[in-house]
Amino acid sequence: MLAGLTACGSSSKGGASGASVAQRGTYKVGNPYKIDGTTYTPREEFSYSETGVASWYGPGFHSKSTANGERYDQSDRTAAHRTLQMPAVVRVTNLENGLSTVVRINDRGPFARNRIIDLSRTAAQELDIVRAGTARVRLEQLTQESLTVKEVALSGGGPTEQHQALAQLASGQRNTPAPAAAPPPVAVAAAPPPPPEPIVQPPSAPPPQPVQVQSQTPAQLGWGGPAPPPRSAPVAVAATAPPAAAVVTSAPAAHAGGFYIQVGAFSTAENAEKQRSAVRSYGTSEVTQGSAAGREVYRVRLGPYTTSDAAGIVADRLRRSGYGDARVITD
């Protein structure tokens, strides 16, 4: 198991030595920050728990830097959280089907108000939420595992070394780190941070039914090795080639009932096509021609999506990547 973890961790990091160093990341808590008017205050935690909605992110962010300096690998079991330290280890349980997996937090997000964690593609597959896009989940931080990855990260160890340490901890070959007497204070402004935003359930949603979840260690989940097949039928995620560059005149009947993400509106087709090329990795894109205030405009859109939640996930990722005008629209 340890040899498999080491081999997989090494092969996923390939490239020159400089690139390898850049992928190791750092131990990071971070300062308070504000997104869309909401303030988030990162804290070092070791017994955190939360219930809410999970989403996932994949191809559009593969190989890009995470918030703590690692390189995002959609095939690894990682996740983005709004306030937990990076890295930290969390068990995520899908309350709708009882499936669970263990992930390592190495990124910030999600910032949609009703979501609490953004999973990698592999983690989402193991919970069977790729098709739906979201699911109601319970987060339970694993204390000793979180202390272990902190210890390794502070010593300069990257994802590979952290995976190895977790496997050693699970097999009894590594001593359990002693928790600190008190977490180090987080540098914040003089004013106290606002209370965390409550998780609001839709009024019509019935309370989640209790599920029996078998506790699994990182070693049992195969940390660092090839991802095991999902416990439900795997979801095929096809790599769809983006359509050829073209300006399409909007036809309301053709897109009725769909949800789209508008990334921008331009006065020339050439500028719209440049924007379309920049966002095509996030999904199927198109340029539509219309009018606004008596002028001809060219709108760049992604979609269609079957639900507003599915479109909202992609719009959230676009805004995090610098496309601040991304918004969900209906046709």
One Martini backbone bead per residue (centre of mass of N, CA, C, O) as a GRO file, in nm:
protein
  331
    1MET     BB    1   0.058   0.062  -0.022
    2LEU     BB    2   0.299   0.257   0.010
    3ALA     BB    3   0.418   0.213  -0.272
    4GLY     BB    4   0.168   0.309  -0.424
    5LEU     BB    5   0.157   0.592  -0.309
    6THR     BB    6   0.438   0.685  -0.401
    7ALA     BB    7   0.413   0.633  -0.704
    8CYS     BB    8   0.165   0.810  -0.756
    9GLY     BB    9   0.274   1.075  -0.643
   10SER     BB   10   0.514   1.097  -0.842
   11SER     BB   11   0.364   1.078  -1.119
   12SER     BB   12   0.175   1.339  -1.067
   13LYS     BB   13   0.443   1.547  -1.053
   14GLY     BB   14   0.610   1.576  -1.271
   15GLY     BB   15   0.880   1.714  -1.412
   16ALA     BB   16   1.043   1.960  -1.308
   17SER     BB   17   1.175   2.069  -1.018
   18GLY     BB   18   1.031   2.344  -1.010
   19ALA     BB   19   0.742   2.231  -1.042
   20SER     BB   20   0.747   2.053  -0.789
   21VAL     BB   21   0.774   2.279  -0.581
   22ALA     BB   22   0.509   2.436  -0.669
   23GLN     BB   23   0.320   2.176  -0.575
   24ARG     BB   24   0.352   2.155  -0.255
   25GLY     BB   25   0.301   2.388  -0.093
   26THR     BB   26   0.132   2.513   0.206
   27TYR     BB   27   0.073   2.622   0.518
   28LYS     BB   28  -0.272   2.752   0.558
   29VAL     BB   29  -0.502   3.000   0.669
   30GLY     BB   30  -0.547   3.309   0.681
   31ASN     BB   31  -0.733   3.584   0.608
   32PRO     BB   32  -0.976   3.775   0.594
   33TYR     BB   33  -1.255   3.772   0.355
   34LYS     BB   34  -1.434   3.904   0.060
   35ILE     BB   35  -1.748   3.782  -0.097
   36ASP     BB   36  -2.018   3.926  -0.206
   37GLY     BB   37  -2.038   4.063   0.104
   38THR     BB   38  -1.887   3.818   0.239
   39THR     BB   39  -1.733   3.715   0.537
   40TYR     BB   40  -1.429   3.528   0.584
   41THR     BB   41  -1.282   3.325   0.863
   42PRO     BB   42  -1.009   3.177   0.906
   43ARG     BB   43  -0.935   2.857   1.076
   44GLU     BB   44  -0.799   2.653   1.311
   45GLU     BB   45  -0.899   2.311   1.294
   46PHE     BB   46  -0.994   1.964   1.460
   47SER     BB   47  -1.346   1.959   1.510
   48TYR     BB   48  -1.511   1.984   1.251
   49SER     BB   49  -1.862   2.062   1.160
   50GLU     BB   50  -2.103   2.010   0.880
   51THR     BB   51  -2.411   2.107   0.709
   52GLY     BB   52  -2.480   2.069   0.348
   53VAL     BB   53  -2.374   2.171   0.030
   54ALA     BB   54  -2.235   2.006  -0.245
   55SER     BB   55  -1.979   2.039  -0.486
   56TRP     BB   56  -1.799   2.055  -0.811
   57TYR     BB   57  -1.466   2.035  -0.971
   58GLY     BB   58  -1.264   2.032  -1.286
   59PRO     BB   59  -1.138   2.079  -1.593
   60GLY     BB   60  -1.110   2.403  -1.568
   61PHE     BB   61  -0.878   2.343  -1.307
   62HIS     BB   62  -0.674   2.169  -1.414
   63SER     BB   63  -0.341   2.248  -1.301
   64LYS     BB   64  -0.411   2.460  -1.111
   65SER     BB   65  -0.388   2.667  -0.859
   66THR     BB   66  -0.416   2.673  -0.533
   67ALA     BB   67  -0.444   2.845  -0.233
   68ASN     BB   68  -0.160   2.678  -0.127
   69GLY     BB   69   0.013   2.603  -0.414
   70GLU     BB   70  -0.098   2.382  -0.551
   71ARG     BB   71  -0.198   2.133  -0.780
   72TYR     BB   72  -0.473   2.062  -0.942
   73ASP     BB   73  -0.633   1.730  -0.907
   74GLN     BB   74  -0.917   1.565  -1.014
   75SER     BB   75  -0.805   1.261  -0.920
   76ASP     BB   76  -0.804   1.359  -0.644
   77ARG     BB   77  -0.871   1.386  -0.286
   78THR     BB   78  -1.021   1.692  -0.286
   79ALA     BB   79  -1.085   2.036  -0.152
   80ALA     BB   80  -1.300   2.315  -0.093
   81HIS     BB   81  -1.282   2.572   0.162
   82ARG     BB   82  -1.355   2.867   0.334
   83THR     BB   83  -1.183   2.817   0.646
   84LEU     BB   84  -0.999   2.597   0.647
   85GLN     BB   85  -0.718   2.466   0.668
   86MET     BB   86  -0.405   2.421   0.472
   87PRO     BB   87  -0.417   2.128   0.542
   88ALA     BB   88  -0.705   1.903   0.566
   89VAL     BB   89  -0.921   1.645   0.710
   90VAL     BB   90  -1.226   1.504   0.555
   91ARG     BB   91  -1.540   1.374   0.599
   92VAL     BB   92  -1.779   1.281   0.341
   93THR     BB   93  -2.142   1.266   0.348
   94ASN     BB   94  -2.405   1.138   0.176
   95LEU     BB   95  -2.741   1.184   0.278
   96GLU     BB   96  -2.888   1.037   0.022
   97ASN     BB   97  -2.685   0.742   0.020
   98GLY     BB   98  -2.425   0.703   0.240
   99LEU     BB   99  -2.182   0.797   0.110
  100SER     BB  100  -1.816   0.802   0.148
  101THR     BB  101  -1.530   1.028   0.200
  102VAL     BB  102  -1.184   1.135   0.185
  103VAL     BB  103  -1.041   1.464   0.224
  104ARG     BB  104  -0.820   1.726   0.110
  105ILE     BB  105  -0.759   2.045   0.199
  106ASN     BB  106  -0.643   2.300  -0.079
  107ASP     BB  107  -0.890   2.514  -0.097
  108ARG     BB  108  -1.107   2.771  -0.199
  109GLY     BB  109  -1.443   2.729  -0.116
  110PRO     BB  110  -1.742   2.800  -0.184
  111PHE     BB  111  -1.957   3.110  -0.272
  112ALA     BB  112  -2.216   2.993  -0.251
  113ARG     BB  113  -2.454   3.016  -0.004
  114ASN     BB  114  -2.550   2.686  -0.020
  115ARG     BB  115  -2.235   2.610   0.010
  116ILE     BB  116  -1.948   2.414   0.174
  117ILE     BB  117  -1.825   2.230  -0.072
  118ASP     BB  118  -1.555   2.146  -0.306
  119LEU     BB  119  -1.507   1.885  -0.518
  120SER     BB  120  -1.355   1.662  -0.667
  121ARG     BB  121  -1.421   1.444  -0.908
  122THR     BB  122  -1.356   1.182  -0.754
  123ALA     BB  123  -1.518   1.247  -0.498
  124ALA     BB  124  -1.790   1.282  -0.648
  125GLN     BB  125  -1.805   0.994  -0.757
  126GLU     BB  126  -1.804   0.849  -0.474
  127LEU     BB  127  -2.090   1.014  -0.409
  128ASP     BB  128  -2.276   1.052  -0.658
  129ILE     BB  129  -2.271   1.390  -0.791
  130VAL     BB  130  -2.214   1.454  -1.090
  131ARG     BB  131  -2.491   1.461  -1.228
  132ALA     BB  132  -2.635   1.668  -1.026
  133GLY     BB  133  -2.381   1.855  -0.875
  134THR     BB  134  -2.540   1.803  -0.598
  135ALA     BB  135  -2.538   1.763  -0.227
  136ARG     BB  136  -2.620   1.650   0.079
  137VAL     BB  137  -2.392   1.700   0.359
  138ARG     BB  138  -2.134   1.573   0.584
  139LEU     BB  139  -1.889   1.713   0.796
  140GLU     BB  140  -1.578   1.546   0.926
  141GLN     BB  141  -1.318   1.595   1.108
  142LEU     BB  142  -0.988   1.461   1.121
  143THR     BB  143  -0.775   1.506   1.364
  144GLN     BB  144  -0.511   1.332   1.327
  145GLU     BB  145  -0.487   1.383   1.022
  146SER     BB  146  -0.464   1.694   1.041
  147LEU     BB  147  -0.208   1.694   1.218
  148THR     BB  148  -0.030   1.540   1.018
  149VAL     BB  149  -0.038   1.736   0.768
  150LYS     BB  150   0.071   1.972   0.921
  151GLU     BB  151   0.345   1.858   1.002
  152VAL     BB  152   0.441   1.806   0.709
  153ALA     BB  153   0.402   2.091   0.588
  154LEU     BB  154   0.592   2.242   0.796
  155SER     BB  155   0.839   2.049   0.679
  156GLY     BB  156   0.781   2.061   0.343
  157GLY     BB  157   0.553   1.874   0.269
  158GLY     BB  158   0.366   1.738   0.034
  159PRO     BB  159   0.128   1.538  -0.092
  160THR     BB  160   0.299   1.281  -0.091
  161GLU     BB  161   0.389   1.294   0.211
  162GLN     BB  162   0.101   1.303   0.325
  163HIS     BB  163   0.005   1.029   0.221
  164GLN     BB  164   0.219   0.863   0.364
  165ALA     BB  165   0.151   0.951   0.656
  166LEU     BB  166  -0.143   0.843   0.653
  167ALA     BB  167  -0.069   0.548   0.608
  168GLN     BB  168   0.106   0.520   0.863
  169LEU     BB  169  -0.111   0.596   1.067
  170ALA     BB  170  -0.315   0.365   0.991
  171SER     BB  171  -0.079   0.128   1.045
  172GLY     BB  172   0.109   0.231   1.305
  173GLN     BB  173   0.396   0.374   1.191
  174ARG     BB  174   0.277   0.640   1.327
  175ASN     BB  175   0.265   0.886   1.531
  176THR     BB  176   0.055   1.069   1.710
  177PRO     BB  177  -0.012   1.377   1.718
  178ALA     BB  178   0.000   1.642   1.929
  179PRO     BB  179  -0.201   1.859   2.044
  180ALA     BB  180  -0.248   2.166   2.096
  181ALA     BB  181  -0.344   2.359   2.353
  182ALA     BB  182  -0.372   2.600   2.137
  183PRO     BB  183  -0.462   2.770   1.891
  184PRO     BB  184  -0.348   2.988   1.693
  185PRO     BB  185  -0.396   3.295   1.629
  186VAL     BB  186  -0.588   3.501   1.426
  187ALA     BB  187  -0.542   3.752   1.215
  188VAL     BB  188  -0.735   4.039   1.296
  189ALA     BB  189  -0.937   4.267   1.329
  190ALA     BB  190  -1.071   4.448   1.580
  191ALA     BB  191  -1.316   4.350   1.477
  192PRO     BB  192  -1.538   4.124   1.497
  193PRO     BB  193  -1.644   3.864   1.351
  194PRO     BB  194  -1.884   3.743   1.185
  195PRO     BB  195  -2.117   3.535   1.184
  196PRO     BB  196  -2.205   3.259   1.059
  197GLU     BB  197  -2.385   3.145   0.809
  198PRO     BB  198  -2.666   3.001   0.785
  199ILE     BB  199  -2.824   2.703   0.712
  200VAL     BB  200  -3.070   2.686   0.457
  201GLN     BB  201  -3.361   2.523   0.415
  202PRO     BB  202  -3.596   2.426   0.234
  203PRO     BB  203  -3.921   2.408   0.326
  204SER     BB  204  -3.991   2.139   0.141
  205ALA     BB  205  -3.771   1.987   0.275
  206PRO     BB  206  -3.697   1.707   0.408
  207PRO     BB  207  -3.558   1.553   0.644
  208PRO     BB  208  -3.292   1.379   0.690
  209GLN     BB  209  -3.204   1.059   0.686
  210PRO     BB  210  -3.068   0.830   0.855
  211VAL     BB  211  -2.738   0.687   0.834
  212GLN     BB  212  -2.517   0.420   0.767
  213VAL     BB  213  -2.173   0.466   0.838
  214GLN     BB  214  -1.865   0.359   0.743
  215SER     BB  215  -1.571   0.376   0.882
  216GLN     BB  216  -1.285   0.525   0.718
  217THR     BB  217  -0.971   0.519   0.617
  218PRO     BB  218  -0.735   0.637   0.412
  219ALA     BB  219  -0.625   0.353   0.343
  220GLN     BB  220  -0.902   0.224   0.260
  221LEU     BB  221  -0.925   0.454   0.024
  222GLY     BB  222  -0.642   0.484  -0.126
  223TRP     BB  223  -0.425   0.684  -0.071
  224GLY     BB  224  -0.246   0.779  -0.368
  225GLY     BB  225  -0.394   0.591  -0.536
  226PRO     BB  226  -0.597   0.457  -0.729
  227ALA     BB  227  -0.911   0.497  -0.794
  228PRO     BB  228  -1.181   0.362  -0.705
  229PRO     BB  229  -1.463   0.247  -0.779
  230PRO     BB  230  -1.760   0.330  -0.763
  231ARG     BB  231  -2.044   0.224  -0.574
  232SER     BB  232  -2.159   0.323  -0.828
  233ALA     BB  233  -2.230   0.401  -1.120
  234PRO     BB  234  -2.044   0.532  -1.342
  235VAL     BB  235  -1.966   0.850  -1.473
  236ALA     BB  236  -1.961   0.980  -1.779
  237VAL     BB  237  -1.704   1.216  -1.886
  238ALA     BB  238  -1.709   1.394  -2.156
  239ALA     BB  239  -1.490   1.525  -2.403
  240THR     BB  240  -1.596   1.810  -2.543
  241ALA     BB  241  -1.568   1.965  -2.819
  242PRO     BB  242  -1.554   2.263  -2.926
  243PRO     BB  243  -1.702   2.460  -3.120
  244ALA     BB  244  -1.699   2.629  -3.381
  245ALA     BB  245  -1.654   2.927  -3.490
  246ALA     BB  246  -1.948   3.132  -3.424
  247VAL     BB  247  -2.232   3.321  -3.521
  248VAL     BB  248  -2.544   3.325  -3.347
  249THR     BB  249  -2.870   3.356  -3.386
  250SER     BB  250  -3.119   3.401  -3.194
  251ALA     BB  251  -3.358   3.135  -3.082
  252PRO     BB  252  -3.595   3.097  -2.859
  253ALA     BB  253  -3.702   2.804  -2.926
  254ALA     BB  254  -3.417   2.652  -2.901
  255HIS     BB  255  -3.381   2.754  -2.565
  256ALA     BB  256  -3.611   2.669  -2.411
  257GLY     BB  257  -3.568   2.627  -2.055
  258GLY     BB  258  -3.283   2.728  -2.019
  259PHE     BB  259  -2.952   2.760  -1.879
  260TYR     BB  260  -2.722   3.035  -1.855
  261ILE     BB  261  -2.397   3.190  -1.912
  262GLN     BB  262  -2.299   3.520  -1.895
  263VAL     BB  263  -1.980   3.680  -1.976
  264GLY     BB  264  -2.060   3.883  -2.223
  265ALA     BB  265  -2.072   4.206  -2.405
  266PHE     BB  266  -2.036   4.309  -2.754
  267SER     BB  267  -1.980   4.516  -3.045
  268THR     BB  268  -1.802   4.275  -3.151
  269ALA     BB  269  -1.731   3.966  -3.280
  270GLU     BB  270  -1.429   3.952  -3.220
  271ASN     BB  271  -1.440   3.998  -2.908
  272ALA     BB  272  -1.633   3.767  -2.847
  273GLU     BB  273  -1.447   3.537  -2.955
  274LYS     BB  274  -1.220   3.581  -2.751
  275GLN     BB  275  -1.389   3.514  -2.501
  276ARG     BB  276  -1.479   3.234  -2.586
  277SER     BB  277  -1.190   3.112  -2.594
  278ALA     BB  278  -1.131   3.166  -2.282
  279VAL     BB  279  -1.408   2.978  -2.180
  280ARG     BB  280  -1.430   2.687  -2.322
  281SER     BB  281  -1.327   2.501  -2.073
  282TYR     BB  282  -1.618   2.533  -1.909
  283GLY     BB  283  -1.780   2.481  -2.187
  284THR     BB  284  -2.031   2.530  -2.382
  285SER     BB  285  -2.013   2.770  -2.646
  286GLU     BB  286  -2.141   3.105  -2.747
  287VAL     BB  287  -2.253   3.338  -3.002
  288THR     BB  288  -2.489   3.602  -2.976
  289GLN     BB  289  -2.727   3.798  -3.145
  290GLY     BB  290  -2.826   4.143  -3.070
  291SER     BB  291  -2.997   4.397  -2.868
  292ALA     BB  292  -2.904   4.726  -2.713
  293ALA     BB  293  -3.003   5.035  -2.711
  294GLY     BB  294  -2.999   5.017  -3.040
  295ARG     BB  295  -2.769   4.799  -3.038
  296GLU     BB  296  -2.534   4.586  -3.146
  297VAL     BB  297  -2.476   4.259  -3.001
  298TYR     BB  298  -2.236   4.023  -2.842
  299ARG     BB  299  -2.290   3.718  -2.680
  300VAL     BB  300  -2.148   3.528  -2.415
  301ARG     BB  301  -2.211   3.171  -2.376
  302LEU     BB  302  -2.309   2.911  -2.150
  303GLY     BB  303  -2.449   2.605  -2.270
  304PRO     BB  304  -2.691   2.434  -2.150
  305TYR     BB  305  -2.879   2.404  -1.842
  306THR     BB  306  -3.114   2.230  -1.646
  307THR     BB  307  -3.018   2.403  -1.394
  308SER     BB  308  -2.942   2.660  -1.183
  309ASP     BB  309  -2.731   2.511  -1.011
  310ALA     BB  310  -2.545   2.417  -1.238
  311ALA     BB  311  -2.486   2.705  -1.339
  312GLY     BB  312  -2.384   2.823  -1.064
  313ILE     BB  313  -2.124   2.663  -1.040
  314VAL     BB  314  -1.984   2.779  -1.294
  315ALA     BB  315  -2.013   3.080  -1.223
  316ASP     BB  316  -1.845   3.065  -0.967
  317ARG     BB  317  -1.579   2.978  -1.104
  318LEU     BB  318  -1.554   3.222  -1.293
  319ARG     BB  319  -1.537   3.443  -1.074
  320ARG     BB  320  -1.277   3.321  -0.941
  321SER     BB  321  -1.118   3.362  -1.234
  322GLY     BB  322  -1.223   3.683  -1.320
  323TYR     BB  323  -1.539   3.663  -1.411
  324GLY     BB  324  -1.746   3.896  -1.279
  325ASP     BB  325  -1.996   3.892  -1.508
  326ALA     BB  326  -2.101   3.629  -1.435
  327ARG     BB  327  -2.434   3.495  -1.526
  328VAL     BB  328  -2.752   3.382  -1.480
  329ILE     BB  329  -2.973   3.273  -1.742
  330THR     BB  330  -3.271   3.287  -1.937
  331ASP     BB  331  -3.461   3.171  -2.245
   0.00000   0.00000   0.00000
